[in-house]
Coordinates of C-alpha atoms and ligand atoms in Angstrom, one line a residue:
X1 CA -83.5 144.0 -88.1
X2 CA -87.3 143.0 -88.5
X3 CA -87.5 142.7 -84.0
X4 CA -90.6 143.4 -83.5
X5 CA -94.0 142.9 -80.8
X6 CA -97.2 142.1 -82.6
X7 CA -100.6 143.6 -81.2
X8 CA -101.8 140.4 -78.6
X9 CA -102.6 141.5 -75.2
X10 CA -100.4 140.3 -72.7
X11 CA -101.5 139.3 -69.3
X12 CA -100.3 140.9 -66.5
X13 CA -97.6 138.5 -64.2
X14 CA -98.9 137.3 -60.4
X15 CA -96.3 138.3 -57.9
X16 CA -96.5 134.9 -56.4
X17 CA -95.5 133.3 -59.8
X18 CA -92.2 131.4 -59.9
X19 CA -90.1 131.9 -63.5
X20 CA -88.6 129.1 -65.7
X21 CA -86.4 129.7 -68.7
X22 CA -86.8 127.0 -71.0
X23 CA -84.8 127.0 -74.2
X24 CA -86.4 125.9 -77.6
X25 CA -83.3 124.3 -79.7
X26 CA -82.7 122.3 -82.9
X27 CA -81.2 122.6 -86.3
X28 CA -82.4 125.1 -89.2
X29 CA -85.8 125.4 -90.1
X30 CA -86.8 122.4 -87.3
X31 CA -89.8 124.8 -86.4
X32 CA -88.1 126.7 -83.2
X33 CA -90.5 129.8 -84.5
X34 CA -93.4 128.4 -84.9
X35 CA -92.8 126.4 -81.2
X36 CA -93.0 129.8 -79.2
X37 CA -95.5 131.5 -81.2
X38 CA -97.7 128.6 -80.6
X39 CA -97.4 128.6 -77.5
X40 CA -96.6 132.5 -76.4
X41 CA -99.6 134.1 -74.7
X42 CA -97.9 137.7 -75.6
X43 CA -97.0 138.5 -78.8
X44 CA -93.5 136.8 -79.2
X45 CA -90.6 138.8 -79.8
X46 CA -89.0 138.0 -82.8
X47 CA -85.7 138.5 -84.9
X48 CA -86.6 137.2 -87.9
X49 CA -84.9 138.3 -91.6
X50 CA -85.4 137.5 -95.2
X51 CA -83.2 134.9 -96.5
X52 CA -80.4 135.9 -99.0
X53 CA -78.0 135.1 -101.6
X54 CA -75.8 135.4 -98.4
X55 CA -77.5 132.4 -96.6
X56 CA -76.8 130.3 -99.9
X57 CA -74.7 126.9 -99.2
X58 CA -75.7 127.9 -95.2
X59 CA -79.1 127.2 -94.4
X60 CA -80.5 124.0 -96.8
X61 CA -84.0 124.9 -97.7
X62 CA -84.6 121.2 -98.9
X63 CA -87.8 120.4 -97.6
X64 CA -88.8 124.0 -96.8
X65 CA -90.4 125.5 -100.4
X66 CA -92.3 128.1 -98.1
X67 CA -89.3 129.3 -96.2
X68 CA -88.5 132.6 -96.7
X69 CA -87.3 133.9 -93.6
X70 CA -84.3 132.7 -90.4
X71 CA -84.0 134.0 -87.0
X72 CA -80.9 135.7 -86.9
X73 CA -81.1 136.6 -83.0
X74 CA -84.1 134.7 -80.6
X75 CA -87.7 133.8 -80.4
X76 CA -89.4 134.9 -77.1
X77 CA -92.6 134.1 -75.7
X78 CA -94.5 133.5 -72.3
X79 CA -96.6 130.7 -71.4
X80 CA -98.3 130.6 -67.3
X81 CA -99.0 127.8 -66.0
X82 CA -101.9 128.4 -63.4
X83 CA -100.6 131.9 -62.8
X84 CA -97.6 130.6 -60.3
X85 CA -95.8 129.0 -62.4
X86 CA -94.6 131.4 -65.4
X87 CA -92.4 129.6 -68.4
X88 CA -90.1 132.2 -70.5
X89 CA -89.7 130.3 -74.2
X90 CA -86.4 131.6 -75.7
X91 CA -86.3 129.9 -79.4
X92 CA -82.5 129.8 -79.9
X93 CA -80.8 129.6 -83.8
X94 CA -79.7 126.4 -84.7
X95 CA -77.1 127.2 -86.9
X96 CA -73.3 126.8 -86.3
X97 CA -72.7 130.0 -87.2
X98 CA -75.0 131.4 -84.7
X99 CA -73.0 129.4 -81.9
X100 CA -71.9 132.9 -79.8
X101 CA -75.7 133.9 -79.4
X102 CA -76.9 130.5 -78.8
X103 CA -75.1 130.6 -75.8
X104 CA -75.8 133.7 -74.3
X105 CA -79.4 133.1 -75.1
X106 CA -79.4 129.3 -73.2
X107 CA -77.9 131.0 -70.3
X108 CA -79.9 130.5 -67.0
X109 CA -82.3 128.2 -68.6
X110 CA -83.5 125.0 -66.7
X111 CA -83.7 122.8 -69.7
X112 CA -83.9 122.6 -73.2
X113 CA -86.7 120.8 -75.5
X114 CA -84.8 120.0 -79.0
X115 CA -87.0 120.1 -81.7
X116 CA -86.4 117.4 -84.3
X117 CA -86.9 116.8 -88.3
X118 CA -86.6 113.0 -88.8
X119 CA -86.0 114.0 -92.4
X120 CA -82.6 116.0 -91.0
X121 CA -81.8 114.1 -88.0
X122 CA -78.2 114.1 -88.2
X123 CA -79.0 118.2 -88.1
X124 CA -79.8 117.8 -84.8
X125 CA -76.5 116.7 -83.4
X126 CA -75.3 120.4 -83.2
X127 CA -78.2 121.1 -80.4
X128 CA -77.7 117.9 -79.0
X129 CA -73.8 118.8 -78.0
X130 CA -74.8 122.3 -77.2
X131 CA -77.2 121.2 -74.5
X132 CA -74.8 118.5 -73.2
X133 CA -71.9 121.3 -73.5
X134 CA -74.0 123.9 -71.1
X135 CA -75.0 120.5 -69.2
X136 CA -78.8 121.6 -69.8
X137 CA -81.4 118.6 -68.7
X138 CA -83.1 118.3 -72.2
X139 CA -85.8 116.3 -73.5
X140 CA -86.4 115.7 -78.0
X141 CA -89.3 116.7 -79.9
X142 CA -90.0 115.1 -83.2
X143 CA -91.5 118.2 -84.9
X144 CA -93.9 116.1 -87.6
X145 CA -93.9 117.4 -91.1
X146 CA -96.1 115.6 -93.5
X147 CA -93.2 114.6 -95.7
X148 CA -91.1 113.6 -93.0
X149 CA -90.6 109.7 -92.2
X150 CA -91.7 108.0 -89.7
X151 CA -89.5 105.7 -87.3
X152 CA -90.1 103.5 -84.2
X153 CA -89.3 105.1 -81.2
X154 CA -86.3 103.0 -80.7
X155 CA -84.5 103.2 -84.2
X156 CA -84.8 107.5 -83.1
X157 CA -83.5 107.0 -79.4
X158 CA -80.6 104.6 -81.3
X159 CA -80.0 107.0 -84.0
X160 CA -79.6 110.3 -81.9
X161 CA -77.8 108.6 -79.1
X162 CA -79.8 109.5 -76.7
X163 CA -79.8 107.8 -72.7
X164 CA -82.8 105.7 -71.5
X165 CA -83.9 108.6 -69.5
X166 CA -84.6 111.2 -72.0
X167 CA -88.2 112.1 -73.3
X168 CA -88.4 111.5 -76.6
X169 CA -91.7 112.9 -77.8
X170 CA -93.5 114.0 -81.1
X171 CA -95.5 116.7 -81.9
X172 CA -96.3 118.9 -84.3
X173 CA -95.2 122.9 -83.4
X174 CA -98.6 124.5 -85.1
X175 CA -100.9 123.1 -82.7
X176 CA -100.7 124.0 -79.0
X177 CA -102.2 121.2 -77.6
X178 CA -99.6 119.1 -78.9
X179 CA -96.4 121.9 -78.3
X180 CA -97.9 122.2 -75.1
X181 CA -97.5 118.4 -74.4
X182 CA -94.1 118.3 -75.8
X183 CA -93.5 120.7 -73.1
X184 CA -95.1 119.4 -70.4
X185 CA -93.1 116.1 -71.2
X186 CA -89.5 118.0 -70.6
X187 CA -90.8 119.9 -67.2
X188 CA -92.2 116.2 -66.2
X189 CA -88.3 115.7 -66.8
X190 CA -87.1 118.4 -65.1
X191 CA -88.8 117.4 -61.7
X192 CA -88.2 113.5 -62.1
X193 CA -84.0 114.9 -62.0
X194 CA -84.3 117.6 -59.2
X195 CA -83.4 120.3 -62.3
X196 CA -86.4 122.1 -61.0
X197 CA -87.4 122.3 -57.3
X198 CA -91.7 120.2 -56.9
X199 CA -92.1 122.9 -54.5
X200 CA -92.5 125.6 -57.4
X201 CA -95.9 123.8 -58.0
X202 CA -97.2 123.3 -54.9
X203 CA -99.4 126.4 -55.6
X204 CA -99.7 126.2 -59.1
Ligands
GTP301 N1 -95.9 120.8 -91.7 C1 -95.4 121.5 -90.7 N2 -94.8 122.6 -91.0 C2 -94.2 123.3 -89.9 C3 -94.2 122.8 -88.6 N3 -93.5 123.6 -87.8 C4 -93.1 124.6 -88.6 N4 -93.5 124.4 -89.9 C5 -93.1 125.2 -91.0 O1 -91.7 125.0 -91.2 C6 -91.1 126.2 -91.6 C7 -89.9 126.5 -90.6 O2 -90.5 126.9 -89.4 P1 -89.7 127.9 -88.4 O3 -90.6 128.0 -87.2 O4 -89.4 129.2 -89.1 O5 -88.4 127.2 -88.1 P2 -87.2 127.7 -87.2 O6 -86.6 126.5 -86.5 O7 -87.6 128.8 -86.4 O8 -86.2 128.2 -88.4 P3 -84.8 129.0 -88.2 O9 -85.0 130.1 -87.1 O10 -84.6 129.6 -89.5 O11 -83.8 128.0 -87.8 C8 -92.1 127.3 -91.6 O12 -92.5 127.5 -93.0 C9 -93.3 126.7 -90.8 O13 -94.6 127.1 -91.2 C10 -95.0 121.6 -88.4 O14 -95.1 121.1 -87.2 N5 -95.5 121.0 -89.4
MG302 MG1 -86.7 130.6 -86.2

């Protein structure tokens, strides 16, 4: 397996700082990746292989000419906020088949930000019930690829079922100011329903 830690330096961790597992979630090829190595300030770890014959009729590549690599295990990446307040990214696989390690990986996490494709939205129903399933507090993404069409806000909430109360955001998971928003948005979230204690930012 290609696991491997690229050559960024990594910043040491204050002993003050409090630490959030978030999870990155969403169907095949939604940009889970590309999410945590935006945003990582270490090198990310990451599982990723060479597509196959053996991925054929599994992963649709519609949409996704340049693709020529999955993660078959997790994405994971660091991000500090202010030095007290340290997020661990873990980029989970979207795919069904992938289900065992999708749990272990969501295990202990505070919430979930569910990347979207509005090109493949029904895709993202899998995440949706895996996050509802572990009773994760979540908050969507709409990961913007230049093909992809654009809806109003509402048609999205309507089509992916999702309650009043859940971010819905857009972004696009190559630029960090915008990841970085998309992830601010779900930890807004995550204090506004006590899934994460305001005192953890009191220093930060
Ligand atoms: N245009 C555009 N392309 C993106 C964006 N995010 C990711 N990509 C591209 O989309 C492809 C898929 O991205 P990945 O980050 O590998 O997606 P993933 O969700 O990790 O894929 P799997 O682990 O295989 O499920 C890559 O070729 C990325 O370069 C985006 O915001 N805009
Ligand atoms: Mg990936």
């Amino acid at each position: 397996m290609d696991s491997r830690l690229s050559e960024r330096p990594a910043r040491g961790l204050s002993h003050r700082a409090h630490l959030v597992k978030i999870v990155i979630a969403g169907a095949f090829g939604v940009g889970k990746t590309t999410f945590v190595n935006t945003l990582s300030e270490i090198a990310p770890l990451r599982t990723e292989e060479s597509m196959t014959q053996a991925s054929v009729g599994l992963d649709d590549l519609r949409g996704k000419p340049d693709k020529t690599t999955t993660t078959v295990g997790l994405d994971w990446g660091r991000l500090t906020f202010d030095d007290d307040l340290v997020l661990f990214l873990f980029g989970a696989p979207g795919q069904k088949r992938f289900r065992d390690i999708w749990h272990e990986t969501a295990r202990g996490a505070f919430g979930a930000l569910i990347l979207a494709d509005t090109r493949y939205l029904a895709e993202s129903f899998e995440s949706l019930t895996l996050v509802e399933e572990m009773g994760l507090p979540y908050a969507v993404a709409v990961n913007l690829f230049p093909e992809a069409p654009q809806y109003p806000e509402a048609d999205l909430r309507g089509a992916l079922d999702l309650a009043p109360d859940t971010p819905l955001v857009f972004c696009d998971a190559r630029d960090k100011t915008s990841a970085a928003r998309a992830l601010t948005d779900l930890l807004r979230h995550l204090l506004d329903t006590d899934a994460l204690d305001p005192h953890i930012l009191d220093t930060a």
